[in-house]
XYZ file of C-alpha atoms in Angstrom:
600
model
C -58.851 154.240 -34.120
C -55.195 154.955 -33.604
C -53.560 153.008 -30.818
C -52.358 155.273 -28.054
C -48.600 155.132 -27.725
C -46.597 156.176 -24.706
C -43.181 157.070 -26.046
C -40.537 157.389 -23.431
C -36.851 157.790 -22.841
C -34.064 157.763 -20.299
C -31.456 160.463 -19.735
C -28.067 160.158 -18.099
C -28.088 160.150 -14.318
C -26.963 163.403 -12.778
C -25.835 164.429 -9.335
C -27.348 167.481 -7.588
C -30.304 167.979 -9.893
C -31.481 167.163 -13.381
C -30.092 168.739 -16.527
C -32.460 170.770 -18.701
C -32.910 169.979 -22.370
C -35.368 172.924 -22.419
C -37.270 175.093 -19.955
C -39.586 173.210 -17.625
C -42.715 173.784 -15.552
C -43.267 171.966 -12.261
C -46.577 170.056 -12.500
C -45.966 167.744 -9.533
C -48.889 168.994 -7.480
C -51.224 168.665 -10.452
C -50.512 165.019 -11.254
C -48.635 163.168 -8.462
C -50.134 161.956 -5.183
C -48.026 162.182 -2.027
C -44.789 162.654 -4.036
C -42.649 163.319 -0.944
C -44.171 160.517 1.192
C -45.157 163.049 3.865
C -48.771 161.838 3.817
C -50.395 159.068 5.820
C -49.224 155.468 5.496
C -50.236 152.072 6.822
C -48.913 148.568 7.311
C -49.510 146.635 4.109
C -48.972 143.048 5.264
C -47.128 140.669 7.603
C -46.550 142.949 10.622
C -44.298 141.499 13.363
C -43.017 142.861 16.637
C -40.012 144.460 14.980
C -40.725 144.783 11.244
C -43.394 145.473 8.594
C -43.934 146.644 5.019
C -45.521 150.090 4.862
C -47.654 151.445 2.013
C -47.682 155.257 1.602
C -50.905 157.026 0.700
C -51.347 157.287 -3.087
C -48.783 154.563 -3.830
C -49.056 150.846 -4.545
C -46.307 148.693 -3.038
C -45.604 145.326 -4.673
C -42.956 142.968 -3.264
C -42.187 139.536 -4.696
C -41.515 137.202 -2.969
C -43.036 138.473 0.265
C -42.959 137.081 3.804
C -43.138 138.129 7.446
C -39.430 138.959 7.689
C -39.502 141.795 5.131
C -39.102 145.346 6.379
C -39.449 148.981 5.346
C -39.786 152.271 7.214
C -40.808 155.864 6.519
C -39.594 157.543 9.739
C -37.409 156.802 12.736
C -40.288 155.700 14.965
C -41.366 152.872 12.646
C -40.677 149.222 13.373
C -37.187 148.076 12.269
C -35.889 151.662 12.113
C -32.729 150.547 13.897
C -31.885 148.273 10.949
C -31.023 151.375 8.938
C -28.361 152.582 11.357
C -25.408 154.276 9.692
C -27.600 156.054 7.135
C -29.125 159.505 7.340
C -32.679 158.209 7.564
C -34.373 161.607 7.703
C -33.236 165.090 6.751
C -35.982 167.643 7.209
C -34.091 170.333 5.292
C -34.136 168.383 2.040
C -36.428 165.372 2.421
C -38.959 166.228 5.105
C -39.801 163.899 7.974
C -40.615 160.786 5.924
C -38.601 158.835 3.351
C -39.314 155.370 1.967
C -36.572 152.929 3.031
C -36.417 149.213 2.246
C -33.993 146.411 3.159
C -33.762 143.231 1.092
C -34.287 140.108 3.136
C -31.237 137.842 3.443
C -31.584 134.634 1.456
C -34.272 135.900 -0.948
C -34.033 137.332 -4.441
C -36.683 140.030 -4.420
C -38.209 142.792 -6.516
C -40.003 145.729 -4.911
C -41.985 148.350 -6.817
C -43.614 151.570 -5.648
C -45.985 152.874 -8.287
C -48.925 155.139 -9.031
C -50.903 155.885 -12.188
C -51.170 159.406 -13.565
C -54.609 159.690 -15.113
C -55.161 161.573 -18.403
C -51.678 163.049 -18.677
C -51.787 165.455 -21.665
C -49.566 164.901 -24.701
C -46.126 166.433 -24.332
C -42.556 165.903 -23.123
C -42.081 165.364 -19.368
C -39.310 164.848 -16.832
C -39.753 162.660 -13.747
C -37.137 162.975 -10.989
C -36.623 161.469 -7.546
C -33.976 161.443 -4.823
C -32.482 157.955 -4.471
C -30.013 156.254 -2.176
C -28.866 152.851 -3.428
C -26.536 150.899 -1.122
C -24.938 147.685 -2.342
C -21.784 146.047 -3.649
C -22.416 146.122 -7.390
C -24.981 146.449 -10.188
C -26.580 143.121 -9.327
C -28.866 145.379 -7.336
C -30.812 147.179 -10.060
C -32.631 150.264 -8.802
C -34.650 152.151 -11.389
C -36.839 155.213 -11.762
C -39.406 154.643 -14.498
C -42.325 156.144 -16.422
C -44.511 153.945 -18.585
C -43.368 150.657 -20.023
C -39.908 151.622 -21.207
C -38.583 154.823 -19.638
C -36.082 154.045 -16.934
C -32.915 155.369 -15.350
C -30.698 153.559 -12.888
C -29.533 154.994 -9.591
C -25.791 154.940 -9.035
C -24.550 152.525 -6.367
C -23.010 153.478 -3.040
C -20.687 150.898 -1.475
C -20.425 152.679 1.877
C -23.142 153.729 4.299
C -23.835 157.420 4.510
C -25.876 160.260 3.131
C -25.002 159.385 -0.470
C -28.113 160.506 -2.365
C -28.526 161.020 -6.112
C -31.189 162.860 -8.068
C -32.301 160.466 -10.794
C -33.973 161.905 -13.897
C -36.160 160.141 -16.449
C -37.673 162.024 -19.416
C -40.593 160.681 -21.448
C -42.808 161.699 -24.345
C -46.576 161.205 -24.301
C -47.812 161.186 -27.888
C -51.517 161.246 -26.948
C -53.338 162.079 -23.732
C -53.567 158.940 -21.621
C -52.667 157.151 -18.403
C -49.031 156.700 -17.413
C -47.659 154.535 -14.606
C -44.685 156.062 -12.811
C -42.641 154.826 -9.934
C -39.574 153.142 -8.590
C -38.411 149.548 -9.037
C -35.623 147.761 -7.181
C -34.392 144.210 -7.783
C -31.882 142.218 -5.762
C -30.417 139.324 -7.733
C -27.822 138.387 -5.124
C -29.528 137.180 -1.951
C -26.281 136.710 -0.024
C -25.398 140.397 0.230
C -27.028 143.184 2.238
C -29.019 145.617 0.064
C -30.719 148.821 1.169
C -32.324 151.609 -0.827
C -34.344 154.741 -0.160
C -36.420 157.032 -2.380
C -38.050 160.400 -1.792
C -39.216 163.674 -3.349
C -40.693 162.659 -6.685
C -41.076 165.629 -9.033
C -42.834 165.887 -12.387
C -41.995 168.643 -14.888
C -43.487 169.472 -18.246
C -40.822 170.552 -20.726
C -41.454 173.383 -23.172
C -40.903 171.164 -26.209
C -44.365 170.017 -27.363
C -42.817 167.121 -29.250
C -39.342 165.885 -30.182
C -37.661 167.551 -33.158
C -34.190 167.621 -34.701
C -33.452 170.693 -32.564
C -35.062 169.273 -29.394
C -34.502 165.492 -29.608
C -35.604 163.089 -26.894
C -33.194 160.461 -25.569
C -35.120 157.153 -25.635
C -32.395 154.873 -24.331
C -34.900 153.724 -21.732
C -36.644 151.751 -24.476
C -33.557 149.538 -24.715
C -33.326 146.561 -22.390
C -29.897 146.234 -20.797
C -28.126 148.863 -22.966
C -24.768 148.765 -21.170
C -24.576 145.193 -19.739
C -23.595 146.356 -16.264
C -25.948 143.699 -14.911
C -23.457 141.130 -16.269
C -25.997 139.318 -18.460
C -27.326 139.478 -22.023
C -31.000 139.998 -21.131
C -32.930 141.642 -23.978
C -30.390 140.716 -26.677
C -30.182 137.791 -29.091
C -27.410 136.417 -31.292
C -27.790 134.704 -34.684
C -24.059 134.241 -35.364
C -23.797 130.687 -34.058
C -20.428 131.687 -32.566
C -18.922 129.268 -30.083
C -18.731 131.930 -27.360
C -21.721 134.274 -26.946
C -21.477 135.803 -23.510
C -20.470 138.755 -21.330
C -16.826 139.809 -21.384
C -14.776 142.682 -19.962
C -11.500 142.648 -21.885
C -11.929 145.683 -24.153
C -11.562 149.397 -23.580
C -12.086 152.690 -25.355
C -15.784 153.412 -25.852
C -16.533 149.988 -24.370
C -16.684 150.448 -20.613
C -16.659 147.481 -18.282
C -18.892 144.596 -19.372
C -20.018 144.067 -22.984
C -21.709 141.381 -25.112
C -19.159 139.480 -27.180
C -19.430 136.852 -29.913
C -16.241 134.898 -30.552
C -15.493 131.932 -32.783
C -12.376 130.144 -33.984
C -13.447 130.889 -37.559
C -15.175 133.860 -39.190
C -18.952 133.947 -38.966
C -21.991 135.884 -40.203
C -25.041 136.977 -38.231
C -26.205 139.583 -35.744
C -26.123 140.620 -32.112
C -29.425 142.441 -31.923
C -32.418 143.678 -29.999
C -35.909 144.635 -31.191
C -37.951 147.425 -29.587
C -41.675 147.690 -30.351
C -44.370 150.348 -29.945
C -42.092 153.252 -30.826
C -43.544 156.461 -32.285
C -42.916 156.925 -36.002
C -40.085 159.185 -37.024
C -36.335 159.622 -37.242
C -33.967 157.993 -34.731
C -30.244 158.013 -34.116
C -28.616 154.916 -32.651
C -25.204 155.314 -31.042
C -23.270 152.358 -29.670
C -19.771 151.192 -28.833
C -18.441 148.291 -30.903
C -15.397 146.581 -32.418
C -14.609 143.776 -34.870
C -11.613 141.435 -35.279
C -10.748 138.945 -38.056
C -12.800 137.770 -41.014
C -12.761 138.802 -44.652
C -16.231 140.344 -44.899
C -17.726 143.399 -43.209
C -19.258 144.139 -39.823
C -21.710 146.989 -39.267
C -23.582 148.849 -36.587
C -27.158 148.731 -37.853
C -30.608 150.086 -37.113
C -33.412 148.642 -39.239
C -32.121 148.787 -42.829
C -29.450 151.434 -42.202
C -25.830 150.551 -41.428
C -22.464 152.097 -40.537
C -19.242 150.141 -41.171
C -17.287 149.112 -38.067
C -13.578 149.539 -38.745
C -11.796 149.353 -35.366
C -10.398 146.454 -33.376
C -10.796 148.455 -30.180
C -14.005 149.850 -28.788
C -15.154 152.970 -30.659
C -18.404 154.908 -31.068
C -20.557 154.293 -34.150
C -23.727 156.141 -35.135
C -26.618 155.154 -37.403
C -29.602 157.289 -38.377
C -32.772 155.461 -39.366
C -36.547 155.769 -39.677
C -39.212 153.869 -37.784
C -42.287 153.450 -39.959
C -44.175 150.645 -38.178
C -43.331 151.126 -34.503
C -40.490 148.583 -34.615
C -36.737 149.124 -34.417
C -34.213 146.284 -34.691
C -30.630 147.312 -34.039
C -27.199 146.067 -33.025
C -24.123 144.680 -34.784
C -24.271 142.720 -38.046
C -21.489 140.643 -39.670
C -21.915 139.621 -43.326
C -19.933 137.292 -45.580
C -17.763 136.083 -42.712
C -17.360 139.619 -41.408
C -15.338 138.748 -38.302
C -14.589 136.074 -35.749
C -14.864 138.426 -32.748
C -17.163 141.372 -32.196
C -18.759 143.114 -29.251
C -21.362 145.756 -28.421
C -21.855 148.070 -25.450
C -23.405 151.369 -24.313
C -26.326 151.603 -26.761
C -27.998 155.036 -26.853
C -31.200 155.834 -28.757
C -32.346 159.361 -29.640
C -35.712 160.312 -31.136
C -35.869 163.358 -33.434
C -39.597 163.348 -33.976
C -41.802 163.263 -37.048
C -43.644 166.256 -38.484
C -46.553 166.205 -40.928
C -44.183 166.183 -43.923
C -42.555 163.001 -42.601
C -45.890 161.181 -42.432
C -46.932 162.322 -45.920
C -43.587 161.252 -47.394
C -43.702 157.880 -45.619
C -47.219 157.189 -46.826
C -46.249 157.968 -50.422
C -43.214 155.679 -50.258
C -45.125 152.839 -48.622
C -47.941 152.978 -51.168
C -45.375 152.716 -53.956
C -43.677 149.770 -52.213
C -46.991 148.000 -51.626
C -48.069 148.471 -55.247
C -44.760 147.077 -56.540
C -45.042 144.042 -54.273
C -48.664 143.399 -55.247
C -47.843 143.531 -58.939
C -44.594 141.585 -58.711
C -44.113 137.984 -59.750
C -42.571 137.147 -56.398
C -44.126 134.069 -54.834
C -46.197 134.844 -51.746
C -49.356 133.524 -50.155
C -52.653 134.679 -51.625
C -53.601 136.005 -48.163
C -50.625 138.379 -48.196
C -51.286 139.543 -51.742
C -54.922 140.242 -50.857
C -53.795 142.186 -47.773
C -51.660 144.427 -49.996
C -54.629 145.093 -52.269
C -56.866 145.929 -49.307
C -54.274 148.228 -47.731
C -53.755 150.120 -50.990
C -57.492 150.562 -51.412
C -57.959 151.761 -47.810
C -55.146 154.348 -48.080
C -55.936 155.746 -51.512
C -57.326 158.964 -50.038
C -56.132 159.941 -46.547
C -56.762 163.156 -44.656
C -53.508 165.058 -44.170
C -53.556 164.890 -40.399
C -51.006 163.041 -38.284
C -53.488 160.603 -36.760
C -55.025 159.577 -40.103
C -51.648 159.392 -41.838
C -50.187 157.347 -39.003
C -53.059 154.873 -39.156
C -52.574 154.487 -42.912
C -48.820 154.008 -42.537
C -49.247 151.305 -39.909
C -51.784 149.467 -42.089
C -49.491 149.521 -45.125
C -46.435 148.593 -43.072
C -48.189 145.553 -41.650
C -49.207 144.348 -45.116
C -45.743 144.998 -46.578
C -43.955 143.229 -43.731
C -46.225 140.215 -44.081
C -45.645 140.111 -47.842
C -41.864 140.346 -47.444
C -41.915 137.557 -44.856
C -43.972 135.412 -47.200
C -41.665 136.126 -50.144
C -38.550 135.340 -48.089
C -40.028 132.031 -46.926
C -41.088 131.001 -50.429
C -37.586 131.835 -51.693
C -36.492 128.680 -49.894
C -38.133 126.675 -52.661
C -35.684 128.018 -55.250
C -33.330 125.289 -54.071
C -35.338 123.693 -51.248
C -32.565 124.188 -48.676
C -33.024 125.431 -45.100
C -29.850 127.056 -43.769
C -28.061 125.127 -41.033
C -25.044 127.450 -41.028
C -27.064 130.216 -39.319
C -29.663 130.328 -36.535
C -32.181 132.525 -38.370
C -35.743 131.213 -37.814
C -34.450 128.371 -35.618
C -35.458 128.144 -31.956
C -34.478 125.799 -29.148
C -36.323 125.146 -25.868
C -34.205 122.304 -24.459
C -31.902 124.558 -22.462
C -28.915 122.643 -23.847
C -26.142 124.290 -25.860
C -27.597 125.095 -29.304
C -25.277 126.603 -31.889
C -23.520 126.161 -35.227
C -20.653 123.697 -35.003
C -17.776 124.814 -37.234
C -14.949 122.740 -35.757
C -15.869 119.051 -35.206
C -14.353 116.469 -37.581
C -16.096 113.226 -36.525
C -18.400 113.410 -39.533
C -15.425 113.081 -41.874
C -14.591 109.574 -40.625
C -17.718 107.988 -39.061
C -19.629 107.620 -42.335
C -22.360 110.104 -41.424
C -21.090 112.933 -43.662
C -22.016 115.301 -40.820
C -19.394 117.783 -42.004
C -19.209 121.290 -40.579
C -21.046 123.567 -40.409
C -24.088 121.902 -38.845
C -26.655 122.583 -36.108
C -25.754 121.114 -32.756
C -27.674 120.527 -29.516
C -25.227 119.231 -26.960
C -24.336 118.578 -23.328
C -21.179 116.963 -21.985
C -20.514 113.243 -21.830
C -22.225 111.696 -18.817
C -25.244 114.000 -19.105
C -28.407 113.708 -21.220
C -30.247 116.294 -23.311
C -33.142 118.024 -21.578
C -36.685 117.784 -22.922
C -37.699 120.400 -25.478
C -37.836 121.182 -29.175
C -35.512 122.430 -31.902
C -37.799 124.063 -34.437
C -37.782 126.052 -37.659
C -40.765 128.305 -38.309
C -42.136 129.473 -41.649
C -44.854 132.155 -41.569
C -47.205 133.742 -44.101
C -47.510 130.513 -46.073
C -50.612 129.300 -47.933
C -52.936 127.625 -45.394
C -53.664 123.985 -46.145
C -50.587 123.330 -48.290
C -48.585 120.219 -47.450
C -44.786 119.971 -47.440
C -42.167 117.302 -46.896
C -39.130 118.127 -44.766
C -35.957 116.043 -44.979
C -32.782 116.224 -42.874
C -29.535 114.423 -42.150
C -29.491 113.618 -38.429
C -26.840 112.114 -36.146
C -27.596 111.025 -32.565
C -24.764 110.184 -30.165
C -24.503 108.980 -26.590
C -20.886 109.490 -25.642
C -21.521 107.333 -22.587
C -22.196 104.398 -24.905
C -25.831 103.586 -24.003
C -28.687 103.111 -26.467
C -30.015 106.306 -28.082
C -33.755 106.878 -27.717
C -36.084 109.814 -27.112
C -35.938 111.738 -30.411
C -38.831 112.538 -32.783
C -39.189 114.590 -35.951
C -42.303 116.765 -36.277
C -44.087 119.118 -38.680
C -47.088 120.923 -37.201
C -49.451 118.146 -36.049
C -47.403 115.257 -37.446
C -44.715 113.520 -35.360
C -42.569 110.437 -36.083
C -40.155 108.851 -33.624
C -36.594 108.326 -34.826
C -35.469 104.967 -33.436
C -32.777 103.604 -35.694
C -30.329 104.346 -38.504
C -26.841 103.591 -39.750
C -24.541 102.770 -36.861
C -21.632 105.040 -36.018
C -19.378 105.357 -32.994
C -21.655 105.716 -29.909
C -24.808 106.348 -31.904
C -26.503 106.298 -35.295
C -27.291 108.577 -38.236
C -29.608 108.724 -41.209
C -31.707 110.854 -43.538
C -35.241 111.276 -42.186
C -38.402 112.884 -43.600
C -41.773 114.096 -42.364
C -44.809 115.685 -43.976
C -46.814 118.537 -42.438
C -49.711 120.839 -43.330
C -49.610 124.651 -43.077
C -52.123 125.704 -40.416
C -54.979 128.200 -40.811
C -52.692 131.048 -39.713
C -50.184 130.339 -42.481
C -47.587 128.834 -40.119
C -45.547 125.696 -40.682
C -43.224 124.713 -37.856
C -41.037 121.661 -38.129
C -38.028 120.208 -36.391
C -37.124 117.783 -33.638
C -38.532 116.972 -30.211
C -36.367 115.620 -27.397
C -38.303 113.672 -24.769
C -36.642 111.512 -22.082
C -33.463 111.347 -24.126
C -30.797 108.711 -23.599
C -28.245 110.703 -25.627
C -26.204 113.856 -25.164
C -25.460 115.014 -28.711
C -27.804 115.798 -31.610
C -26.458 117.072 -34.951
C -28.592 118.293 -37.895
C -27.575 119.151 -41.462
C -28.858 119.249 -45.064
C -32.417 120.264 -44.150
C -34.624 120.559 -47.232
C -38.310 121.294 -47.789
C -40.482 120.653 -50.834
C -44.195 120.632 -51.750
C -45.772 117.228 -51.171
C -46.787 117.086 -54.870
C -45.829 118.986 -58.029
C -47.204 122.536 -57.636
C -49.549 124.224 -60.063
C -49.940 127.962 -60.645
C -51.535 129.291 -57.448
C -49.458 132.257 -56.314
C -46.759 129.668 -55.744
C -47.853 126.574 -53.843
C -51.022 124.512 -54.387
C -53.363 123.015 -51.871
C -52.480 119.342 -51.787
C -54.283 116.321 -50.454
C -52.120 113.176 -50.215
C -55.001 110.957 -51.314
C -56.534 113.121 -54.027
C -53.457 114.827 -55.480
C -53.134 118.457 -56.486
C -56.255 120.578 -56.112
C-alpha cells in the first residue's frame, strides 16, 4: 500500500494578512479546536504563588526543560500577568480576551510547542495562519508556525516592546487524506537575554488548487532546514569539500543577505555544500538559491539531484535549477568539480513544487524500467542481491494500472532497486585500482568531535620520512590537547554479504607535546587491531597498517580507525587501499572467501 505523504511548504512572511496564491475557503471551524484560545484552560504543571504554565483546551503544551519558575498567561488576571508589562496583552477588537503569552526563563535554553492534531484532513492545498508577537534581540530566538513535519514559517523579530504583531502564513499540501499536526514552536538558544512571544487567532484555509501544477505551484521552502542561515549556524547542511574553513560568514552582498554558509581554502577544492530532503511527493521542482564562487580552474554549480546550473559570479547572485524527484529524495546545494573554486557560499534557498500529473508518472515509470533493465543486463560489477532486486522490480512493474497510486508505488519500487544497484556499482568501482579517496570526505564519517578535514597545506611529511604528503585526511586538535574518543570510518554499502577484504593505509600519529602515542586502533566490521608502534618521526610514529574484515549480512563493510583514551593530538591518514582477501572468481564481482579454506 502506498505510504501516505504529507507534502508541505512555507511561504514568505507577510504583514497585515496572508497573500493569496488562489482563492481560499475558511475551514477553521471544521478542523481546528479552540483556534483563538478563547476556550477554557487549566494549569498544566508547577503552579507557584506568582507563576504557572497554562494549557488551553484542545492544545498540547510541551516545554523542555521545565521547572517551577516557568510562566505563561492567557489573560490579565492570570498569575505572572505583570511580567508582560509594556506589551498589549489583550485587544478584544482583534484578538478577543485571551492570547497565549510565554516568557523564557532566565538561565535556561528552552523550547516550547503548542500543538494539536487535525484528524482525517482531506487531500488538498491548505494555508495555516496565526497572529504572532516575537520579542527578542536577534534570530537566536526561533519562533515558527508549522504544519506537519516540514512546513514552517518564522515570525519576524521585534526588538522593542509594543503591539508589534505579525500574521504568519504557512501553506501545505496534503497528498492523501490523513492526520496533520499543526502548531507553534519557539526556541530560545540564548539563555542570557529576555525572550517573550505571544500567539493567537489560528486560521485554516483550503485553497482552490486541488494539487500543485506549473500554473499553481506550491512553495515548499519549509522542507529545507535552515534555508537562510539567520540562526548563525549550519544546521541541516553538510560539506564534502574538505576546505579549511567551513562555517558561517557575513562578508558578501547582492542576493546573499546577512549570514551565509561559506567554504574557503588556500587552494582550489572539489566537493559539495549540500542538504538532502526526504519524503517529498514525486514531480517537478525548482530550486532557487543565492551563491558565488571565487578562484579555481574548474566549475562550480548550483545543483538539485542530477541537474545543475553554472555559477559564474564572484558576488552573490540568484541561480535556479529545475529538477525531478522520482523517489521522494532531493539533494541540492552548491557543487565544485575539478578544483572548481577555493571560496564559495550559499544562502536563501527556496524550493517550489510544480506537481506531477498522470503523464508524469507514466513517463517516469517508462524511463525507470528502461534504466533498471540496462543495469540488470550490464556487465557492471554489483552484488547479486542488488541484481536480483532489479529483476524482481522489473517483474513486479511489468503491468501497472494507469492510476497515480499504482504508478507511484511502481516508481518507488524501481527507484529503490536502481539506487541500490548504483550504490553497489560505485562501491565496486573502487576495485578498479583499489584506492579509497583521501582527498575528499565522501563516505567518510568522524565521531570524535575533533577537527576532521582534508589537509592541503602541511609539509612535515616531506621531511620526516613518513611520505605523508598532501592531500591527506586529518583528525587534529591543538598542541597540549588530546583527541577525543570516537571513530573515523569509511562505509561501503550494497556489497556481497560474507566476502572478506583487506584494507591498508599509511598512518601517522603525533603528540606535539612529546609524550608517548597510544590509544589508536584500526578496525573493519568486527575485527579490530591496536596500532602501538611504527617508524619513529618527530613527536610520533608512522607506518603502513592493514586489517581484514567481512561484509555483514546487510551488505555493509565499515572500516577505519578508533580513538580511545588517546595520548596524541594529531592523526593523519593517506593511501587507503582495499582488496579482496583472495583472488576473486566470477561471481558478479567478488567471491565468498574463507581465510582457511580459500575461495568458495
